[in-house]
Coordinates of C-alpha atoms in Angstrom, one line a residue:
X14 CA 16.7 14.5 30.2
X15 CA 18.8 14.4 33.4
X16 CA 20.6 11.3 34.7
X17 CA 18.4 11.4 37.8
X18 CA 15.2 11.3 35.7
X19 CA 16.6 8.5 33.5
X20 CA 17.3 6.5 36.6
X21 CA 13.7 7.1 37.9
X22 CA 12.2 6.0 34.6
X23 CA 14.2 2.8 34.8
X24 CA 13.6 2.2 38.4
X25 CA 12.9 -1.5 38.1
X26 CA 16.1 -2.2 36.1
X27 CA 18.3 0.0 38.3
X28 CA 16.9 -1.4 41.5
X29 CA 17.9 -4.8 40.2
X30 CA 21.4 -3.5 39.6
X31 CA 21.6 -2.0 43.1
X32 CA 20.3 -5.2 44.7
X33 CA 22.9 -7.3 42.9
X34 CA 25.5 -4.8 44.0
X35 CA 24.7 -5.4 47.6
X36 CA 24.2 -9.1 47.7
X37 CA 26.2 -10.6 44.9
X38 CA 29.7 -12.0 45.4
X39 CA 31.4 -11.0 42.2
X40 CA 33.2 -13.6 40.2
X41 CA 36.2 -12.2 38.2
X42 CA 37.2 -14.9 35.8
X43 CA 37.2 -13.7 32.2
X44 CA 40.7 -14.8 31.4
X45 CA 41.7 -13.5 28.1
X46 CA 45.0 -15.3 27.6
X47 CA 43.6 -18.8 27.9
X48 CA 40.7 -17.9 25.5
X49 CA 42.9 -16.7 22.6
X50 CA 45.6 -19.3 23.2
X51 CA 43.0 -22.0 23.2
X52 CA 42.1 -21.4 19.6
X53 CA 45.4 -22.7 18.5
X54 CA 43.9 -26.2 18.8
X55 CA 42.3 -26.0 15.4
X56 CA 45.7 -25.6 13.6
X57 CA 48.0 -27.5 16.0
X58 CA 46.3 -30.9 16.2
X59 CA 48.6 -33.5 14.9
X60 CA 46.8 -35.0 11.9
X61 CA 44.6 -33.8 9.1
X62 CA 41.7 -36.1 10.0
X63 CA 41.8 -35.1 13.6
X64 CA 42.0 -31.5 12.6
X65 CA 38.9 -31.8 10.4
X66 CA 36.9 -33.4 13.2
X67 CA 38.1 -30.9 15.8
X68 CA 37.3 -27.9 13.5
X69 CA 33.8 -29.2 13.0
X70 CA 33.2 -30.0 16.6
X71 CA 34.6 -26.7 17.9
X72 CA 32.6 -24.7 15.3
X73 CA 29.4 -26.6 16.3
X74 CA 30.0 -25.6 19.9
X75 CA 30.2 -21.8 19.2
X76 CA 27.3 -20.0 20.9
X77 CA 24.9 -17.4 19.2
X78 CA 26.8 -14.2 18.5
X79 CA 26.3 -10.5 19.4
X80 CA 26.6 -7.8 16.9
X81 CA 28.9 -4.8 17.8
X82 CA 28.3 -1.3 16.5
X83 CA 31.8 -0.9 15.1
X84 CA 32.6 -4.4 13.7
X85 CA 33.2 -4.5 10.0
X86 CA 31.8 -6.9 7.5
X87 CA 34.1 -8.8 5.3
X88 CA 35.5 -12.2 4.4
X89 CA 36.6 -14.5 7.1
X90 CA 40.5 -14.4 7.2
X91 CA 42.4 -17.4 6.0
X92 CA 44.2 -19.5 8.5
X93 CA 47.3 -17.6 9.4
X94 CA 48.1 -14.7 11.8
X95 CA 45.6 -11.9 11.4
X96 CA 46.8 -8.8 9.5
X97 CA 47.5 -5.8 11.7
X98 CA 46.6 -5.2 15.3
X99 CA 43.8 -6.5 17.4
X100 CA 41.6 -5.0 20.1
X101 CA 39.4 -7.6 21.8
X102 CA 37.3 -7.0 24.9
X103 CA 36.7 -9.9 27.3
X104 CA 33.7 -9.6 29.6
X105 CA 33.1 -11.7 32.7
X106 CA 29.4 -11.9 33.6
X107 CA 28.2 -12.6 37.1
X108 CA 25.0 -14.3 35.7
X109 CA 24.2 -17.6 37.5
X110 CA 21.7 -18.6 34.9
X111 CA 22.3 -22.2 33.8
X112 CA 25.2 -22.5 36.1
X113 CA 26.0 -24.9 38.9
X114 CA 23.6 -24.5 41.9
X115 CA 26.7 -24.0 44.1
X116 CA 27.0 -20.5 42.5
X117 CA 23.3 -19.5 43.0
X118 CA 21.7 -21.2 40.1
X119 CA 18.5 -19.8 38.5
X120 CA 17.5 -17.8 41.6
X121 CA 20.5 -15.5 41.1
X122 CA 20.5 -14.2 37.6
X123 CA 22.4 -10.9 37.9
X124 CA 24.1 -9.8 34.7
X125 CA 26.9 -7.4 35.7
X126 CA 30.3 -7.4 34.0
X127 CA 32.4 -7.8 37.1
X128 CA 35.5 -8.4 34.9
X129 CA 36.3 -6.2 31.9
X130 CA 39.6 -6.8 30.2
X131 CA 41.0 -5.4 26.9
X132 CA 43.5 -7.5 24.9
X133 CA 45.6 -5.3 22.6
X134 CA 48.0 -6.9 20.0
X135 CA 50.3 -4.5 18.2
X136 CA 50.2 -4.0 14.5
X137 CA 53.5 -5.8 14.0
X138 CA 52.6 -8.6 16.5
X139 CA 55.7 -7.8 18.6
X140 CA 53.9 -7.0 21.9
X141 CA 50.6 -7.4 23.6
X142 CA 48.8 -6.0 26.7
X143 CA 45.9 -7.2 28.7
X144 CA 44.3 -4.2 30.5
X145 CA 41.9 -4.6 33.4
X146 CA 39.2 -2.1 34.3
X147 CA 38.0 -2.2 38.0
X148 CA 34.3 -3.1 38.2
X149 CA 33.6 -0.1 40.5
X150 CA 35.2 2.5 38.2
X151 CA 32.8 5.3 37.4
X152 CA 32.5 6.1 33.7
X153 CA 30.2 7.8 31.3
X154 CA 28.0 5.4 29.3
X155 CA 27.1 6.4 25.8
X156 CA 23.7 5.8 24.1
X157 CA 23.5 2.0 23.8
X158 CA 21.2 -0.2 21.7
X159 CA 18.7 -2.2 23.7
X160 CA 18.9 -5.9 22.7
X161 CA 15.1 -6.0 22.9
X162 CA 14.7 -3.0 20.6
X163 CA 15.2 0.7 20.8
X164 CA 18.0 2.4 22.7
X165 CA 19.1 3.3 26.2
X166 CA 20.0 7.0 26.9
X167 CA 23.5 8.0 27.6
X168 CA 24.4 8.4 31.3
X169 CA 27.2 10.7 32.6
X170 CA 28.4 8.6 35.6
X171 CA 27.7 5.0 36.4
X172 CA 29.9 2.0 37.4
X173 CA 31.4 0.2 34.4
X174 CA 30.0 -3.1 35.6
X175 CA 26.5 -2.0 35.0
X176 CA 27.0 -1.7 31.2
X177 CA 26.2 -5.4 30.6
X178 CA 22.9 -5.0 32.3
X179 CA 22.0 -1.8 30.4
X180 CA 22.7 -3.0 26.8
X181 CA 24.5 -6.3 26.8
X182 CA 28.1 -6.9 25.6
X183 CA 27.7 -4.3 22.8
X184 CA 27.1 -1.6 25.4
X185 CA 30.2 -2.6 27.3
X186 CA 32.2 -2.4 24.2
X187 CA 30.8 1.1 23.3
X188 CA 31.6 2.3 26.8
X189 CA 35.2 1.1 26.7
X190 CA 35.6 2.6 23.2
X191 CA 34.5 6.0 24.5
X192 CA 36.6 5.7 27.6
X193 CA 39.8 4.7 25.8
X194 CA 39.5 6.3 22.3
X195 CA 40.2 2.8 20.8
X196 CA 38.1 1.0 18.2
X197 CA 37.2 -2.5 19.5
X198 CA 35.9 -4.8 16.7
X199 CA 36.0 -8.1 18.7
X200 CA 34.4 -9.1 22.0
X201 CA 33.6 -12.2 24.1
X202 CA 31.6 -12.9 27.2
X203 CA 32.3 -15.9 29.5
X204 CA 30.6 -17.3 32.7
X205 CA 31.4 -19.6 35.5
X206 CA 31.5 -22.9 33.6
X207 CA 34.0 -21.5 31.1
X208 CA 36.8 -20.8 33.5
X209 CA 36.4 -24.2 35.2
X210 CA 36.5 -26.1 31.9
X211 CA 39.5 -24.2 30.5
X212 CA 41.6 -24.4 33.6
X213 CA 41.0 -28.2 33.6
X214 CA 41.8 -28.5 29.9
X215 CA 45.5 -27.5 30.5
X216 CA 45.8 -29.9 33.4
X217 CA 45.7 -27.1 36.0
X218 CA 47.4 -23.8 36.6
X219 CA 50.3 -23.5 39.1
X220 CA 50.0 -20.5 41.5
X221 CA 52.3 -19.3 44.3
X222 CA 50.8 -18.2 47.6
X223 CA 53.1 -16.0 49.8
X224 CA 50.8 -15.8 52.8
X225 CA 47.8 -18.1 53.6
X226 CA 44.5 -17.3 51.8
X227 CA 41.4 -17.8 54.0
X228 CA 38.0 -16.8 52.5
X229 CA 34.8 -18.2 53.9
X230 CA 32.7 -16.5 51.1
X231 CA 34.3 -18.6 48.3
X232 CA 35.5 -21.5 50.4
X233 CA 39.1 -20.8 49.4
X234 CA 41.7 -21.9 52.0
X235 CA 45.2 -22.2 50.7
X236 CA 48.4 -22.5 52.7
X237 CA 51.6 -20.7 51.7
X238 CA 53.4 -22.5 48.9
X239 CA 52.8 -23.7 45.4
X240 CA 49.3 -25.0 44.3
X241 CA 48.1 -26.4 41.0
X242 CA 44.5 -25.3 40.6
X243 CA 41.8 -26.4 38.1
X244 CA 38.0 -26.6 37.9
X245 CA 36.1 -25.2 40.8
X246 CA 39.3 -24.6 42.8
X247 CA 40.7 -22.3 40.0
X248 CA 37.4 -20.4 39.8
X249 CA 37.2 -19.8 43.5
X250 CA 40.8 -18.7 43.6
X251 CA 39.9 -16.0 41.0
X252 CA 36.7 -15.1 42.8
X253 CA 38.3 -14.6 46.2
X254 CA 38.4 -11.0 47.3
X255 CA 38.2 -11.2 51.1
X256 CA 41.2 -13.6 51.2
X257 CA 43.6 -11.5 49.2
X258 CA 45.5 -8.2 49.8
X259 CA 43.3 -5.6 51.5
X260 CA 40.1 -7.4 50.5
X261 CA 39.3 -4.9 47.7
X262 CA 38.5 -5.6 44.1
X263 CA 41.7 -3.8 43.1
X264 CA 43.9 -6.3 44.9
X265 CA 41.8 -9.1 43.5
X266 CA 42.8 -7.9 40.0
X267 CA 46.5 -8.4 41.0
X268 CA 45.5 -12.0 41.9
X269 CA 43.9 -12.5 38.5
X270 CA 47.0 -11.2 36.7
X271 CA 49.2 -13.6 38.7
X272 CA 46.9 -16.5 37.5
X273 CA 46.9 -15.2 33.9
X274 CA 50.7 -14.9 33.8
X275 CA 51.0 -18.5 35.0
X276 CA 48.4 -19.6 32.5
X277 CA 50.2 -18.0 29.6
X278 CA 53.4 -19.8 30.6
X279 CA 51.5 -23.0 30.8
X280 CA 49.8 -22.7 27.4
X281 CA 53.0 -21.7 25.7
X282 CA 55.0 -24.5 27.3
X283 CA 56.0 -27.5 25.2
X284 CA 53.8 -29.8 27.4
X285 CA 50.7 -28.0 26.2
X286 CA 51.6 -27.1 22.6
X287 CA 52.7 -30.7 21.8
X288 CA 49.6 -32.2 23.3
X289 CA 46.7 -32.2 20.7
X290 CA 44.2 -33.4 23.3
X291 CA 44.9 -30.4 25.6
X292 CA 44.8 -28.0 22.7
X293 CA 41.5 -29.3 21.4
X294 CA 40.0 -29.4 24.9
X295 CA 41.0 -25.7 25.3
X296 CA 39.3 -24.7 22.1
X297 CA 36.1 -26.7 22.9
X298 CA 36.0 -25.4 26.4
X299 CA 36.3 -21.8 25.2
X300 CA 33.8 -21.8 22.4
X301 CA 31.1 -23.8 24.2
X302 CA 31.2 -21.5 27.3
X303 CA 31.3 -18.1 25.6
X304 CA 29.1 -15.6 23.8
X305 CA 31.1 -14.1 20.9
X306 CA 30.7 -11.0 18.8
X307 CA 29.6 -11.7 15.2
X308 CA 33.1 -10.6 14.1
X309 CA 34.7 -13.3 16.3
X310 CA 32.2 -16.0 15.8
X311 CA 34.4 -18.1 13.4
X312 CA 37.1 -20.6 14.3
X313 CA 39.3 -19.2 11.5
X314 CA 39.1 -15.7 13.0
X315 CA 39.9 -16.9 16.5
X316 CA 42.8 -19.0 15.2
X317 CA 44.2 -16.0 13.3
X318 CA 44.2 -13.9 16.5
X319 CA 45.8 -16.7 18.5
X320 CA 48.5 -17.1 15.9
X321 CA 49.3 -13.3 16.2
X322 CA 49.9 -14.0 19.9
X323 CA 51.8 -17.3 19.6
X324 CA 55.3 -15.9 19.0
X325 CA 55.2 -12.8 21.2
X326 CA 57.9 -13.3 24.0
X327 CA 56.5 -13.6 27.5
X328 CA 58.3 -10.4 28.6
X329 CA 56.4 -8.5 25.9
X330 CA 53.0 -9.6 27.2
X331 CA 52.0 -7.1 29.9
X332 CA 49.1 -7.3 32.3
X333 CA 48.0 -3.9 33.4
X334 CA 45.5 -2.5 35.8
X335 CA 44.4 1.0 34.8
X336 CA 45.4 3.8 37.2
X337 CA 42.6 4.8 39.5
X338 CA 42.0 6.8 42.6
X339 CA 39.3 6.6 45.3
X340 CA 36.0 8.5 45.0
X341 CA 32.8 8.2 46.9
X342 CA 31.3 4.7 46.3
X343 CA 34.1 3.5 44.0
X344 CA 37.1 4.6 42.0
X345 CA 37.8 7.0 39.1
X346 CA 40.6 7.2 36.5
X347 CA 43.8 9.1 37.5
X348 CA 44.6 11.7 34.9
X349 CA 46.8 12.2 32.9
X350 CA 48.1 8.7 33.7
X351 CA 45.0 7.0 32.4
X352 CA 45.1 8.8 29.1
X353 CA 48.8 8.3 28.8
X354 CA 48.3 4.5 29.0
X355 CA 45.9 4.5 26.1
X356 CA 47.9 6.9 24.1
X357 CA 50.7 4.4 24.3
X358 CA 48.4 1.5 23.4
X359 CA 47.0 3.4 20.4
X360 CA 50.6 4.1 19.2
X361 CA 51.5 0.4 19.6
X362 CA 54.3 1.2 22.0
X363 CA 55.6 -1.6 24.1
X364 CA 54.6 -0.9 27.7
X365 CA 57.2 -0.7 30.5
X366 CA 55.7 -0.7 34.0
X367 CA 57.4 1.2 36.8
X368 CA 54.7 0.6 39.4
X369 CA 54.3 -2.4 41.7
X370 CA 52.6 -5.7 41.0
X371 CA 49.6 -4.4 43.0
X372 CA 48.8 -5.0 46.6
X373 CA 47.4 -8.5 45.9
X374 CA 50.7 -9.9 44.6
X375 CA 54.4 -9.8 45.3
X376 CA 57.5 -11.0 43.4
X377 CA 58.2 -14.6 44.0
X378 CA 61.6 -14.6 45.9
X379 CA 62.3 -18.2 44.7
X380 CA 61.7 -17.5 41.0
X381 CA 64.5 -18.5 38.6
X382 CA 66.5 -15.5 37.3
X383 CA 66.4 -14.9 33.6
X384 CA 69.9 -13.4 32.7
X385 CA 68.5 -12.0 29.4
X386 CA 65.7 -10.1 31.1
X387 CA 66.0 -6.3 31.4
X388 CA 66.7 -5.0 34.9
X389 CA 63.5 -3.9 36.7
X390 CA 62.9 -0.2 37.3
X391 CA 63.1 0.5 41.0
X392 CA 60.7 3.1 42.3
X393 CA 60.1 4.7 45.6
X394 CA 56.6 3.5 46.8
X395 CA 56.1 6.7 48.7
X396 CA 56.7 8.9 45.7
X397 CA 54.0 10.9 44.0
X398 CA 53.0 9.3 40.7
X399 CA 54.5 11.2 37.8
X400 CA 53.4 11.4 34.1
X401 CA 54.3 8.7 31.6
X402 CA 57.3 9.3 29.4
X403 CA 58.3 7.8 26.1
X404 CA 61.7 7.4 24.5
X405 CA 60.2 6.9 21.0
X406 CA 60.2 3.1 21.1
X407 CA 58.9 2.2 24.6
X408 CA 56.2 3.8 26.7
X409 CA 57.4 4.0 30.3
X410 CA 54.3 4.4 32.4
X411 CA 53.9 6.2 35.7
X412 CA 54.0 4.2 38.9
X413 CA 50.3 4.6 39.4
X414 CA 49.8 1.9 36.7
X415 CA 50.3 -1.5 38.3
X416 CA 50.7 -5.0 36.8
X417 CA 53.3 -7.5 35.6
X418 CA 54.6 -9.2 32.5
X419 CA 53.8 -12.9 31.7
X420 CA 57.4 -13.6 32.3
X421 CA 57.4 -12.4 35.9
X422 CA 56.7 -15.0 38.6
X423 CA 54.6 -13.6 41.4
X424 CA 52.9 -14.8 44.6
X425 CA 49.5 -14.0 46.0
X426 CA 49.5 -11.8 49.2
X427 CA 47.0 -13.8 51.2
X428 CA 44.7 -12.6 54.0
X429 CA 43.6 -14.7 56.9
X430 CA 40.3 -14.6 58.7
X431 CA 42.0 -12.9 61.7
X432 CA 42.7 -9.9 59.5
X433 CA 39.2 -9.6 58.0

């Protein structure tokens, strides 16, 4: 059966997707770092009695799970860092169902994965990467199970953010597995309320704004300078597209990575790790606002993944946007750079970026200098991207692959109404 015929036979569902594509303001907010770090609450609360109550309460708040095709059955791991590496997919849904009326409420119930991020932790827990896939990237979608029964046929070219509508979170995972060649046994989906609750739980996330952000669509107006954001303000900062960079989803990803890097620094700070209330609030906020895969639907499992991340140095946590180029109606992977990235991930190589932080962010000129940090690789922005190279221990990626480490302090490149 051709893709065109499949699309006709599903005209009602596809028309819904198209309608949301035109009218929805997407909401990138599935923030992987705060999710996994939040789970440390169960083991880091200060007393045994509080820990017991926290564990019970957090476990009770976990939502019904979703079964993934490639997750493996087995005993729940004991409290302690998980054995081996981890691949965990974080999906941010644009569904307004059950959300605050300010975001559309029940009348706007789209279900597109406008954020798709892969967390990879190396086998030896020495490095980690958080890889963002643009929502408008065209991919092939494999045959996916229909949550209501039966299956959806494979499709050769659709935007990655339609996979959640086709077959739920399990379909998104299958698509990313096919795209990257990686097995992904863990996954989680989060909506609006989750990001607000988790940013508030840490007492806010500090962000730097290089030029003013003005966005009437999300109501985001921030002057140049430092801002501590939580709740709705944090969510709208992550949602803004018109007020950042060139107004595209690609520059919005840069903004998300800036926020994530600051969040990781906040979560790993002594102020957070020594505060049982903050840690517990993070865990409760995460579990009560997420849909988890069956393999992840256990506080012990979540804590074991968090412990694998806990001691990784900030400079070894890398936020990456996959290399893409323009195509009609969206973007597509740049080859061989795209495959080089996931070859490095599969081999557990620490990633070294040579590209920029992306058009939505810039290095903070007032950031303190870490004398122990390696010197940055300087590249010519006008140069043609070259292939990735490896020295046997580190994967040095081409400059078409953008991003930053959690240790780098960056500022949002804002966009005013006059430039929109």
